[in-house]
Amino acid sequence: MQITSPAFKANARGALADPHLQEALGHVRSGFIDKRQKAVDALPEFDALRDSARAIKDHTLAHLDLYLEAYEEKVKAAGGRVHWAETAEDARSLILDICRAAGARTVTKGKSMITEEIGLNEFFEKEGIRPVETDLGEYIIQLRGEHPSHIIAPAVHLTKNQVEADFRRAHHHLPPTRDLSEPASLLSEAREVLRAEYFAADVGITGANFLVAETGSSVIVTNEGNGDLTQILPRVHIVVASIEKIVPTLADTSQILRVLARSATGQDMSVYTTVSTGPRRPEDPDGPEEYHVVLLDNGRSSMLGTEFQDMLRCIRCGACMNHCPVYHAVGGHAYGWVYPGPMGAVLTPSLIGVDKSGHLPNASTFCGRCEAVCPMHIPLPKMMRHWREREFARGLNPATQRYGLKAWAFFARRPRLYRLAASFAIPALSAFGGAQRRFRYLPFAGGWTKHRDLPAPESRTFLQQWRNREADKQEART
Amino acid sequence: MSAREAILNKVRSSLGTAPGEAARAEVVAKRLADAPTGVVPARGQLADKERIALFCGMAEKVSATIDRVEKPADVPEAVSAYLRSRNLPASVRMGADERLREMPWSGVKSLEVKSGRADPEDEVGVSHALAGVAESGTIALHSGVDNPTTVNFLPEHHIVVVEAKDIAGDLETVFSSLRQKFGKGKMPRTLNLITGPSRSADIQQTLLLGAHGPRALHLIVVDGG
Ligand code: SF4
């Protein structure tokens, strides 16, 4: 997928002016926040489980090499195969080889952010293989030639009327007079259309929420059941997962499962939690005959041991974006690559480089809601600051010096704007009195894109830095 | 160097360790062997009667329907009553599970019982659960000739028989009973943990039941099982 992260500012401006998008984004604000809160309030152990989940991931990451080896052993013992991929390109060609060996023409896909990350669909199309997304949201955006705008609700940027228009355009074999005015009729139609695809597919591809070292299992967590039909009906099941998905045991998995669905959709458990181990057994009447796992690194191993290691705890629940005022204002596509919202602002520079991700680490009001709701206690604002500091450090290089100076000069001439923007930082949250009220006070539509540029470094205040720079310049001149 | 070695080497160098450090290996081996239990919610830790009631309540909250019968022999009649109440054809698909097979299906007039994996045409599937999980109203099923996985997903209506004595308070208990059944570190091809009928909220965050899996999940709890 084409990276447009450096154009975040322009993307954001476009997003703010798009009435369909603004209508659709209202559903993010109203849909996710209350449901999560209710589910969290109903479980007294929620915070203890968060601590437990964090400890499990920290332990696993500190021993990742050993858990990867243990996991591979178990997959093999169950009759599956593990393929290691250092880069997106390696993963694509490994997947293609498996598909070619299976003689695949059609491949069904369960929802998977990793296959977005490696650009699998575009690659398949070039290679003459037809990928069919089966998650309703993914199916809709595939019809539109778009990419997900949210990691768990890929089509959240669309309204029902837009989906109806897409279905009428794509399903021209169905009577044009049919009633598609309700979401239910759209869902039924997608169900009918996709049923045939599951049976036509030679290969089914899913992601994984967890890879369990104890048993060599992959785990997917879904609500629709498409991920299951994708993996039990075709002859070959390929799991594509990144190396940090490993957890030690099934007992550890249950700890994280308890915070995952609650944080994501406010469910106690998602409808389908499916633990898959190897291919079907000789006596099994159904299930895939081959089971492959493509294990992707793609930059994660270099995040270990750095200030960004904590990001590898992420379980892709989406809570950080559901609670982010910037995401609420501009949606996911403005972030310009696969991962949107606060987790994307941290992960994107790690995976594709801070030079290609432009202003993403600045796409924040530093209100701190993302960290407050993150089930894995990932210090997202702090990591965005780390990126800013790195950008700043790079800004001292002649090549990029001008950008940095321009932004600073802008704020230096507008001290009032600086103070206003600074007041959005973490302590402001309580002063404004909770997310709902705060949202009304923030002058998003007009003013937000201006505030976004603020460097707000943690260690020194802006004015101090500005003075130091001016002093340095004076010194250099004399 | 293989990609495998390259990745493992990068992980080790980032973590600042070398291969074959005995102390680290021991920590990992112990964790995998012991599989320590973490935080288990108090919610499900109840006496039998209350635990079963919690299971039923949680399952209903996620739009499953519940029927409670006294003994296994009552199940075929309960299935038939469900079919009639939903105007469904008198035909069900089920696997070779002995507990199901021993039930008096022939006592229900004109009910067709098809065996084996599910077809796309099947409207109703019947399975026997390995267990229930009270904390979330979840049922656990595993693949095999007894309860083929396609029965869980292809039919529009999924009827699942669960014995009250198999309803556990929490997920961990189900994982350990699985460990007892298959052996430590071994798993069936597929374990399905199912919590309500399939659903989607992908269009405007409107929650709709019946996405790609069953539109309806009907649980028959056998009390005296
Ligand atoms: S960063 Fe935290 S809140 Fe955001 S998706 Fe990851 S786990 Fe969820």
XYZ file of C-alpha atoms and ligand atoms in Angstrom:
711
model
C 0.000 0.000 0.000
C 1.163 3.487 -0.767
C 2.442 5.321 2.288
C 0.883 8.758 2.711
C 1.882 9.316 6.333
C 4.131 12.301 5.503
C 1.028 14.002 4.140
C -0.769 13.627 7.460
C -1.528 17.326 7.644
C -3.149 17.413 4.216
C -4.894 14.073 4.867
C -6.291 15.464 8.098
C -7.554 18.602 6.436
C -9.302 16.494 3.802
C -10.804 14.262 6.478
C -12.200 17.196 8.440
C -13.930 18.453 5.296
C -15.492 15.079 4.373
C -19.140 14.998 5.543
C -19.586 11.204 5.054
C -16.494 10.530 7.109
C -17.525 12.940 9.830
C -20.945 11.265 10.053
C -19.353 7.815 10.203
C -16.839 8.857 12.853
C -19.711 9.773 15.124
C -20.300 6.018 15.430
C -16.795 5.513 16.829
C -17.405 8.048 19.556
C -20.813 6.680 20.470
C -20.156 3.012 19.757
C -17.063 1.891 21.568
C -16.467 4.009 24.631
C -19.538 3.228 26.740
C -19.477 -0.466 25.895
C -15.889 -0.800 27.027
C -16.555 1.099 30.236
C -19.526 -1.099 31.129
C -17.595 -4.303 30.559
C -14.651 -3.019 32.585
C -16.853 -1.875 35.453
C -18.504 -5.300 35.590
C -15.216 -7.100 36.245
C -13.553 -6.166 39.541
C -10.390 -8.009 38.531
C -9.938 -6.011 35.322
C -6.965 -4.008 36.543
C -5.309 -7.034 38.083
C -5.736 -8.806 34.746
C -4.132 -5.880 32.923
C -1.123 -6.132 35.200
C -1.028 -9.865 34.658
C -1.296 -9.469 30.876
C 1.502 -6.915 30.835
C 3.748 -9.155 32.935
C 3.116 -12.114 30.619
C 4.095 -10.123 27.536
C 7.146 -8.571 29.217
C 8.323 -12.004 30.278
C 7.730 -13.423 26.814
C 9.539 -10.588 25.031
C 12.537 -10.965 27.342
C 12.748 -14.647 26.329
C 11.382 -14.318 22.818
C 14.086 -16.354 21.069
C 13.457 -19.322 23.354
C 9.683 -19.147 23.119
C 9.880 -18.936 19.331
C 11.986 -22.091 19.285
C 9.652 -23.897 21.671
C 6.649 -22.844 19.619
C 8.187 -24.069 16.375
C 8.925 -27.475 17.919
C 5.292 -27.888 18.900
C 3.923 -26.829 15.534
C 6.129 -29.425 13.873
C 5.118 -32.094 16.364
C 1.474 -31.462 15.460
C 2.226 -31.858 11.751
C 2.347 -28.177 10.811
C 5.121 -26.176 9.171
C 6.738 -22.906 10.249
C 8.212 -20.516 7.685
C 10.369 -17.621 8.877
C 10.218 -14.286 7.073
C 12.563 -11.406 7.835
C 10.784 -8.901 5.634
C 7.381 -8.274 4.076
C 8.799 -9.322 0.730
C 10.039 -12.635 2.151
C 6.633 -13.299 3.666
C 4.857 -12.602 0.388
C 7.048 -14.964 -1.568
C 6.762 -17.734 1.049
C 2.971 -17.406 0.966
C 2.973 -17.404 -2.814
C 5.043 -20.603 -2.893
C 2.562 -22.375 -0.631
C -0.358 -21.151 -2.740
C 1.311 -22.198 -5.988
C 2.080 -25.658 -4.609
C -1.599 -25.959 -3.691
C -2.590 -24.843 -7.204
C -4.539 -21.994 -5.658
C -6.585 -19.636 -7.811
C -8.863 -18.252 -5.099
C -7.735 -17.524 -1.559
C -10.177 -16.595 1.195
C -8.921 -14.395 3.981
C -9.976 -13.843 7.556
C -9.356 -10.387 8.949
C -5.630 -9.842 9.391
C -3.679 -6.629 9.891
C -0.426 -8.438 9.171
C -1.493 -9.255 5.632
C -2.295 -5.546 5.252
C 1.165 -4.754 6.555
C 2.798 -6.931 3.907
C 0.446 -5.749 1.129
C -0.679 -9.279 0.358
C -3.835 -8.532 -1.640
C -2.139 -6.271 -4.194
C 0.637 -8.835 -4.525
C -1.810 -11.703 -5.083
C -3.621 -9.761 -7.775
C -0.369 -9.150 -9.607
C 0.411 -12.854 -9.384
C -2.980 -13.873 -10.764
C -4.440 -15.156 -7.490
C -7.822 -13.845 -6.405
C -7.913 -12.814 -2.727
C -11.385 -12.676 -1.145
C -11.772 -10.843 2.144
C -14.502 -12.507 4.201
C -14.864 -10.271 7.247
C -17.830 -8.019 6.450
C -15.894 -4.795 6.978
C -12.873 -6.050 5.047
C -15.127 -7.289 2.241
C -16.706 -3.841 1.932
C -13.417 -2.016 1.726
C -12.025 -4.569 -0.714
C -14.988 -3.802 -2.997
C -14.068 -0.130 -2.731
C -10.356 -0.664 -3.319
C -9.618 0.882 0.077
C -7.670 -0.098 3.159
C -8.966 -0.547 6.729
C -9.373 2.672 8.686
C -9.512 0.913 12.047
C -7.765 -2.224 13.240
C -10.900 -3.993 14.463
C -13.635 -2.141 12.540
C -12.106 -1.745 9.090
C -15.102 -0.017 7.483
C -15.942 2.277 10.370
C -15.321 5.290 8.125
C -18.309 4.417 5.928
C -22.029 5.012 6.218
C -24.711 2.445 5.429
C -25.689 4.329 2.272
C -22.171 4.107 0.906
C -22.141 0.346 1.544
C -25.501 -0.028 -0.187
C -24.151 1.753 -3.264
C -21.083 -0.526 -3.292
C -23.193 -3.685 -3.042
C -25.456 -2.562 -5.880
C -22.413 -1.900 -8.021
C -20.592 -5.157 -7.176
C -23.475 -7.663 -6.935
C -25.055 -6.912 -10.289
C -26.311 -10.505 -10.599
C -28.945 -9.688 -7.949
C -32.237 -7.907 -8.726
C -31.748 -4.127 -8.751
C -35.103 -3.617 -7.039
C -34.064 -5.497 -3.880
C -34.372 -3.707 -0.561
C -31.012 -2.877 0.974
C -32.094 -0.039 3.194
C -31.230 -1.758 6.480
C -27.816 -2.931 7.695
C -29.408 -6.367 8.238
C -30.194 -6.774 4.549
C -26.649 -5.750 3.638
C -25.273 -8.339 6.041
C -27.501 -11.109 4.638
C -26.419 -10.296 1.125
C -22.722 -10.421 2.037
C -23.320 -13.724 3.819
C -24.905 -15.259 0.715
C -22.252 -13.976 -1.654
C -19.355 -15.098 0.529
C -20.736 -18.573 1.290
C -19.886 -19.669 -2.230
C -16.383 -18.246 -1.952
C -15.461 -20.323 1.091
C -16.107 -23.485 -0.864
C -14.366 -22.246 -4.005
C -11.153 -21.339 -2.184
C -8.090 -23.568 -2.315
C -6.280 -21.797 0.476
C -7.569 -19.944 3.533
C -5.411 -17.313 5.218
C -5.921 -16.013 8.739
C -3.871 -13.917 11.112
C -3.381 -14.839 14.741
C -4.112 -13.013 17.957
C -1.823 -15.389 19.807
C 0.689 -18.129 19.074
C 0.910 -20.504 22.028
C 4.372 -21.947 22.709
C 3.064 -24.648 25.063
C 0.972 -26.312 22.358
C 2.082 -24.885 18.988
C -1.391 -23.418 18.485
C -2.558 -20.267 16.733
C -5.530 -18.444 18.213
C -7.962 -16.170 16.394
C -10.617 -14.063 18.089
C -13.566 -12.999 15.927
C -17.287 -12.305 16.026
C -18.527 -13.196 12.576
C -17.308 -16.768 12.130
C -15.657 -15.930 8.812
C -12.192 -16.685 10.133
C -13.379 -20.176 11.024
C -15.002 -20.920 7.679
C -11.817 -19.570 6.084
C -9.665 -22.072 7.910
C -11.820 -25.218 7.990
C -13.130 -25.374 4.421
C -10.124 -24.945 2.089
C -7.506 -27.689 1.810
C -4.682 -25.468 3.074
C -4.656 -23.112 6.064
C -1.935 -20.456 6.239
C -1.499 -18.420 9.405
C 0.411 -15.174 8.960
C 1.624 -13.745 12.259
C 4.390 -11.549 13.577
C 6.918 -12.837 16.075
C 5.591 -10.864 19.059
C 2.274 -12.763 19.014
C 3.850 -15.520 21.076
C 2.522 -16.255 24.562
C 3.893 -19.072 26.718
C 0.804 -21.092 27.683
C -2.949 -21.477 27.322
C -3.304 -20.245 30.903
C -1.472 -17.066 29.855
C -3.739 -16.788 26.840
C -6.811 -16.764 29.070
C -5.397 -13.844 31.046
C -4.996 -11.714 27.938
C -8.288 -12.875 26.390
C -10.112 -11.420 29.394
C -8.799 -7.926 28.692
C -8.847 -8.156 24.885
C -12.564 -8.369 24.069
C -13.560 -6.032 26.888
C -11.145 -3.369 25.651
C -12.050 -3.864 22.007
C -15.829 -4.139 21.849
C -16.971 -4.325 25.454
C -17.746 -8.039 25.170
C -16.701 -10.416 27.956
C -15.557 -12.824 25.245
C -15.723 -12.410 21.510
C -18.122 -14.871 19.883
C -15.427 -17.138 18.474
C -12.110 -17.833 20.120
C -10.547 -20.576 18.032
C -7.415 -22.488 18.918
C -5.917 -24.264 15.899
C -3.122 -26.804 16.095
C -1.664 -28.465 13.026
C -3.651 -29.916 10.123
C -6.678 -32.204 10.504
C -5.955 -35.538 12.148
C -6.313 -38.731 10.098
C -9.698 -39.540 11.630
C -11.103 -35.973 11.398
C -14.014 -35.535 8.969
C -13.179 -31.892 8.285
C -10.459 -29.279 8.621
C -7.457 -28.375 6.444
C -4.997 -30.989 5.214
C -2.047 -28.604 5.464
C -1.226 -26.078 8.171
C 1.451 -23.450 7.624
C 2.585 -20.604 9.833
C 4.470 -17.702 8.275
C 6.329 -15.966 11.106
C 7.142 -12.382 10.241
C 9.770 -10.157 11.812
C 9.634 -7.029 9.596
C 11.501 -4.787 12.017
C 10.155 -6.055 15.327
C 13.382 -7.699 16.460
C 15.084 -4.304 16.289
C 12.443 -2.780 18.595
C 13.456 -5.194 21.349
C 15.850 -3.673 23.842
C 14.902 -0.106 22.806
C 12.530 2.472 24.270
C 9.928 1.080 21.828
C 9.976 -2.503 23.113
C 6.785 -1.928 25.123
C 4.903 -1.404 21.861
C 5.393 -5.108 21.160
C 2.942 -5.855 23.979
C 0.138 -4.468 21.802
C -2.742 -6.912 21.293
C -4.445 -4.786 18.591
C -7.618 -4.172 20.587
C -8.182 -0.707 19.127
C -9.072 0.938 22.457
C -6.412 3.633 22.024
C -7.926 4.868 18.766
C -11.488 4.511 20.049
C -10.619 6.974 22.799
C -8.390 9.313 20.787
C -9.694 12.826 20.008
C -7.386 13.042 16.996
C -8.695 9.737 15.594
C -12.267 10.882 16.304
C -11.610 14.013 14.289
C -9.805 12.626 11.252
C -10.394 8.837 11.146
C -7.848 6.174 10.284
C -6.927 6.867 6.686
C -5.292 10.202 7.496
C -2.530 8.297 9.274
C -1.443 7.163 5.862
C -0.393 3.567 6.458
C -1.713 0.310 7.921
C -1.890 1.170 11.625
C -3.887 4.244 12.669
C -4.489 6.053 15.935
C -2.041 6.303 18.820
C -0.710 2.761 18.345
C -0.094 3.585 14.692
C 1.636 6.846 15.555
C 4.148 4.810 17.554
C 4.340 1.653 15.473
C 4.484 3.158 11.992
C 7.793 5.001 12.500
C 9.206 1.817 14.091
C 8.248 -0.337 11.141
C 8.711 1.909 8.110
C 11.104 4.537 9.519
C 10.496 7.946 11.018
C 11.556 9.567 7.746
C 8.627 7.917 5.917
C 6.078 8.527 8.658
C 6.354 12.282 8.736
C 4.309 14.004 11.392
C 2.646 10.912 12.872
C 4.327 11.150 16.285
C 2.863 14.655 16.448
C -0.665 13.453 15.723
C -1.652 13.734 19.333
C -3.105 16.170 21.816
C -1.224 14.382 24.605
C -4.448 14.023 26.539
C -3.316 10.625 27.800
C -6.594 8.756 27.207
C -4.899 6.135 25.027
C -2.490 5.083 27.732
C -5.247 5.174 30.340
C -7.376 2.656 28.425
C -4.628 0.496 26.897
C -5.115 -2.984 28.395
C -1.395 -3.661 28.023
C -0.325 -0.466 29.820
C 1.641 0.742 26.804
C 2.964 4.257 27.464
C 1.875 5.586 24.080
C 2.304 9.342 24.726
C 5.781 8.789 26.128
C 6.790 6.806 23.050
C 5.390 9.464 20.747
C 7.590 11.907 22.623
C 10.575 9.646 22.039
C 9.901 9.838 18.335
C 9.557 13.589 18.481
C 12.861 13.826 20.261
C 14.438 11.705 17.573
C 12.878 13.883 14.913
C 14.200 16.871 16.792
C 17.660 15.352 16.932
C 17.455 14.753 13.221
C 16.182 18.287 12.755
C 19.602 19.526 13.747
C 21.018 17.961 10.637
C 21.360 20.476 7.830
C 19.072 18.497 5.505
C 16.014 18.869 7.694
C 16.970 21.890 9.701
C 14.577 24.197 7.979
C 11.471 22.261 8.813
C 12.233 22.254 12.498
C 13.044 25.928 12.609
C 9.910 26.827 10.713
C 7.637 25.011 13.117
C 9.371 26.548 16.080
C 9.337 30.009 14.656
C 5.626 29.661 14.050
C 4.921 28.950 17.698
C 7.506 31.379 19.000
C 5.612 34.188 17.348
C 2.362 32.940 18.869
C 2.967 32.358 22.592
C -0.760 32.280 23.286
C -1.208 29.436 20.828
C 1.708 27.648 22.403
C 0.192 27.853 25.866
C -3.182 26.710 24.554
C -1.671 23.744 22.791
C 0.449 22.886 25.791
C -2.668 22.884 27.945
C -3.898 19.808 26.066
C -1.132 17.842 27.685
C -1.929 15.134 30.209
C -2.772 17.230 33.300
C -5.470 19.000 31.321
C -7.582 15.878 31.246
C -8.909 16.144 34.773
C -9.222 19.922 34.571
C -11.551 19.619 31.609
C -13.496 16.922 33.422
C -13.581 13.740 31.365
C -13.539 12.825 27.727
C -17.013 13.934 26.759
C -16.772 17.502 27.995
C -13.230 17.925 26.909
C -14.206 17.022 23.411
C -16.626 19.942 23.176
C -13.996 22.374 24.320
C -11.351 21.363 21.847
C -11.537 23.526 18.745
C -10.936 20.602 16.417
C -12.411 21.480 13.116
C -10.641 24.778 12.773
C -7.800 24.870 15.167
C -6.595 21.381 15.670
C -4.353 21.053 12.627
C -2.441 24.052 13.872
C -1.836 22.685 17.342
C -0.691 19.402 16.014
C 2.687 20.722 14.983
C 3.772 21.486 18.498
C 6.994 19.720 19.496
C 6.185 19.638 23.273
C 9.349 17.837 24.371
C 9.239 16.262 27.781
C 12.658 17.107 29.163
C 12.885 20.840 28.492
C 10.158 23.369 27.936
C 9.669 24.711 24.502
C 10.656 28.249 25.400
C 13.843 27.034 27.006
C 14.738 25.121 23.912
C 13.934 28.054 21.730
C 16.177 30.321 23.799
C 18.967 27.774 23.747
C 18.766 27.522 20.013
C 18.806 31.250 19.586
C 21.801 31.420 21.903
C 23.554 28.702 19.926
C 22.943 30.600 16.752
C 24.289 33.792 18.291
C 27.352 31.904 19.384
C 27.824 30.403 15.946
C 27.643 33.840 14.386
C 30.142 35.432 16.705
C 22.245 -18.109 7.099
C 18.597 -19.142 7.097
C 15.866 -16.600 7.811
C 15.201 -18.524 10.998
C 18.762 -18.066 12.238
C 18.811 -14.441 11.116
C 15.663 -13.597 13.061
C 16.690 -15.482 16.181
C 20.124 -13.843 16.064
C 18.603 -10.389 15.749
C 16.272 -11.096 18.672
C 19.200 -12.292 20.787
C 21.433 -9.385 19.933
C 18.643 -6.877 20.652
C 18.027 -8.575 23.983
C 21.760 -8.744 24.625
C 21.907 -12.491 25.142
C 23.708 -15.376 23.521
C 22.242 -18.734 22.498
C 22.445 -21.480 25.078
C 22.288 -19.395 28.247
C 21.227 -22.086 30.686
C 19.515 -19.833 33.209
C 17.153 -18.323 30.630
C 16.383 -21.708 29.123
C 15.501 -23.031 32.550
C 13.095 -20.176 33.230
C 11.296 -20.870 29.957
C 11.198 -24.641 30.409
C 9.757 -24.217 33.891
C 7.116 -21.758 32.770
C 6.012 -24.093 29.974
C 5.971 -27.091 32.305
C 4.142 -25.415 35.180
C 1.783 -23.225 33.129
C 1.005 -21.101 36.180
C -2.537 -19.843 36.621
C -2.920 -16.069 36.760
C -5.855 -13.976 37.932
C -9.116 -15.918 37.873
C -12.247 -13.779 38.282
C -14.243 -14.531 41.414
C -17.412 -14.263 39.322
C -17.471 -17.934 38.304
C -16.242 -19.453 41.573
C -19.622 -20.598 42.810
C -21.417 -23.669 44.123
C -22.880 -25.969 41.440
C -26.367 -24.544 41.313
C -25.289 -20.913 41.184
C -22.528 -21.643 38.674
C -24.961 -23.280 36.280
C -27.375 -20.395 36.729
C -24.564 -17.933 35.972
C -23.654 -19.864 32.824
C -27.256 -19.718 31.605
C -27.577 -16.036 32.443
C -24.334 -15.072 30.720
C -25.221 -17.100 27.626
C -28.619 -15.435 27.403
C -26.984 -12.043 27.720
C -25.088 -12.750 24.488
C -28.315 -13.822 22.730
C -28.017 -17.592 23.065
C -31.264 -19.329 24.018
C -31.381 -21.884 26.821
C -33.418 -24.964 27.521
C -32.820 -27.061 30.620
C -33.750 -30.753 30.667
C -33.441 -33.336 33.381
C -31.708 -36.213 31.610
C -29.996 -37.075 28.300
C -33.059 -39.000 27.134
C -35.019 -35.733 27.123
C -32.759 -34.099 24.546
C -34.334 -35.369 21.273
C -37.751 -34.083 22.316
C -36.201 -30.726 23.289
C -34.514 -30.515 19.880
C -37.758 -31.322 18.149
C -39.603 -28.669 20.158
C -36.987 -26.097 19.132
C -37.357 -27.003 15.448
C -41.135 -26.668 15.661
C -40.969 -23.349 17.477
C -38.759 -21.890 14.739
C -40.646 -23.489 11.852
C -37.557 -25.421 10.837
C -37.541 -28.638 8.796
C -37.393 -31.834 10.879
C -33.795 -32.585 9.995
C -30.576 -32.207 11.952
C -26.899 -32.841 11.298
C -24.692 -34.365 13.978
C -21.399 -36.163 14.422
C -20.668 -39.549 15.963
C -20.581 -38.408 19.604
C -21.654 -41.409 21.660
C -23.475 -39.325 24.218
C -25.658 -37.950 21.427
C -25.991 -41.280 19.635
C -27.290 -43.001 22.749
C -30.209 -40.611 22.997
C -33.622 -41.892 21.808
C -33.795 -40.022 18.479
C -36.036 -42.616 16.908
C -38.646 -41.734 19.500
C -39.193 -38.393 17.776
C -41.501 -38.933 14.841
C -40.202 -38.082 11.349
C -36.995 -36.438 12.555
C -34.164 -37.009 10.114
C -30.723 -37.347 11.737
C -27.879 -36.971 9.252
C -24.406 -37.921 10.374
C -20.933 -36.710 9.483
C -19.540 -33.302 8.607
C -21.969 -30.520 7.744
C -23.086 -29.575 4.227
C -23.943 -26.063 3.122
C -27.594 -27.117 2.888
C -27.884 -28.141 6.537
C -30.126 -25.789 8.446
C -29.608 -27.231 11.915
C -26.544 -28.757 13.532
C -26.440 -30.551 16.893
C -23.213 -30.851 18.890
C -22.201 -32.073 22.315
C -19.989 -29.633 24.174
C -16.816 -30.610 25.939
C -17.581 -28.001 28.577
C -19.259 -24.735 29.440
C -17.637 -21.668 30.994
C -19.821 -19.866 33.522
C -17.847 -16.597 33.725
C -18.742 -15.701 30.139
C -21.511 -18.100 29.015
C -19.083 -19.785 26.647
C -19.189 -23.361 25.349
C -16.126 -25.368 24.352
C -16.166 -27.847 21.451
C -13.319 -29.647 19.767
C -12.838 -31.139 16.340
C -12.960 -34.838 15.583
C -15.370 -37.408 14.284
C -17.641 -36.943 17.318
C -18.351 -33.275 16.744
C -17.071 -32.119 13.350
C -16.111 -28.428 13.306
C -18.215 -27.685 10.211
C -21.332 -28.436 12.305
C -20.424 -25.444 14.485
C -20.310 -22.984 11.595
C -22.278 -23.958 8.487
C -25.865 -24.468 9.724
C -27.999 -21.423 10.456
C -29.025 -22.898 13.799
C -26.562 -24.524 16.135
C -27.957 -26.584 18.992
C -25.399 -27.536 21.614
C -25.950 -30.040 24.392
C -23.933 -29.335 27.508
C -24.008 -31.376 30.679
C -24.374 -29.347 33.857
C -21.515 -31.236 35.460
C -19.213 -30.024 32.661
C -19.905 -26.357 33.321
C -16.768 -24.858 34.819
C -16.402 -21.541 36.563
C -13.564 -20.287 34.365
C -11.609 -20.773 31.173
C -8.539 -22.172 32.934
C -10.524 -25.187 34.159
C -11.543 -25.989 30.581
C -7.945 -25.784 29.403
C -6.841 -28.160 32.112
C -9.582 -30.677 31.331
C -8.410 -30.537 27.737
C -4.886 -31.204 28.948
C -6.173 -34.263 30.781
C -7.962 -35.530 27.720
C -5.222 -35.011 25.123
C -2.036 -34.910 27.171
C 0.179 -32.044 28.250
C 1.068 -29.726 25.364
C -1.170 -31.602 22.913
C -4.297 -30.287 21.300
C -7.016 -31.405 18.919
C -6.867 -29.724 15.497
C -9.499 -27.162 16.502
C -10.838 -25.986 19.826
C -13.821 -23.678 19.458
C -14.786 -21.439 22.347
C -18.182 -20.087 21.329
C -19.975 -17.246 23.102
C -23.371 -16.576 21.531
C -24.432 -16.664 17.875
C -22.270 -14.986 15.229
C -22.573 -11.232 14.867
C -21.184 -8.174 13.158
C -21.181 -4.475 13.916
C -19.212 -3.532 10.824
C -21.958 -1.372 9.310
C -22.360 1.823 11.314
C -21.639 0.028 14.574
C -25.106 -1.539 14.409
C -24.993 -4.922 16.130
C -26.538 -7.650 13.981
C -26.811 -11.349 14.717
C -26.013 -13.992 12.115
C -22.940 -12.929 10.202
C -21.090 -15.888 8.654
C -21.660 -18.420 11.398
C -25.000 -19.502 12.890
C -27.746 -16.931 13.295
C -28.979 -18.727 16.399
C -27.247 -20.641 19.175
C -29.506 -22.830 21.311
C -28.062 -24.485 24.384
C -29.643 -27.541 25.987
C -28.335 -27.946 29.509
C -28.740 -31.487 30.855
C -29.042 -31.071 34.598
C -28.825 -34.667 35.745
C -26.283 -35.536 33.036
S -1.726 0.104 21.949
Fe -2.940 -0.730 23.632
S -4.987 0.131 23.341
Fe -3.877 0.418 21.393
S -4.417 -1.381 20.177
Fe -2.510 -1.860 21.250
S -3.165 -2.909 23.123
Fe -4.958 -1.862 22.312
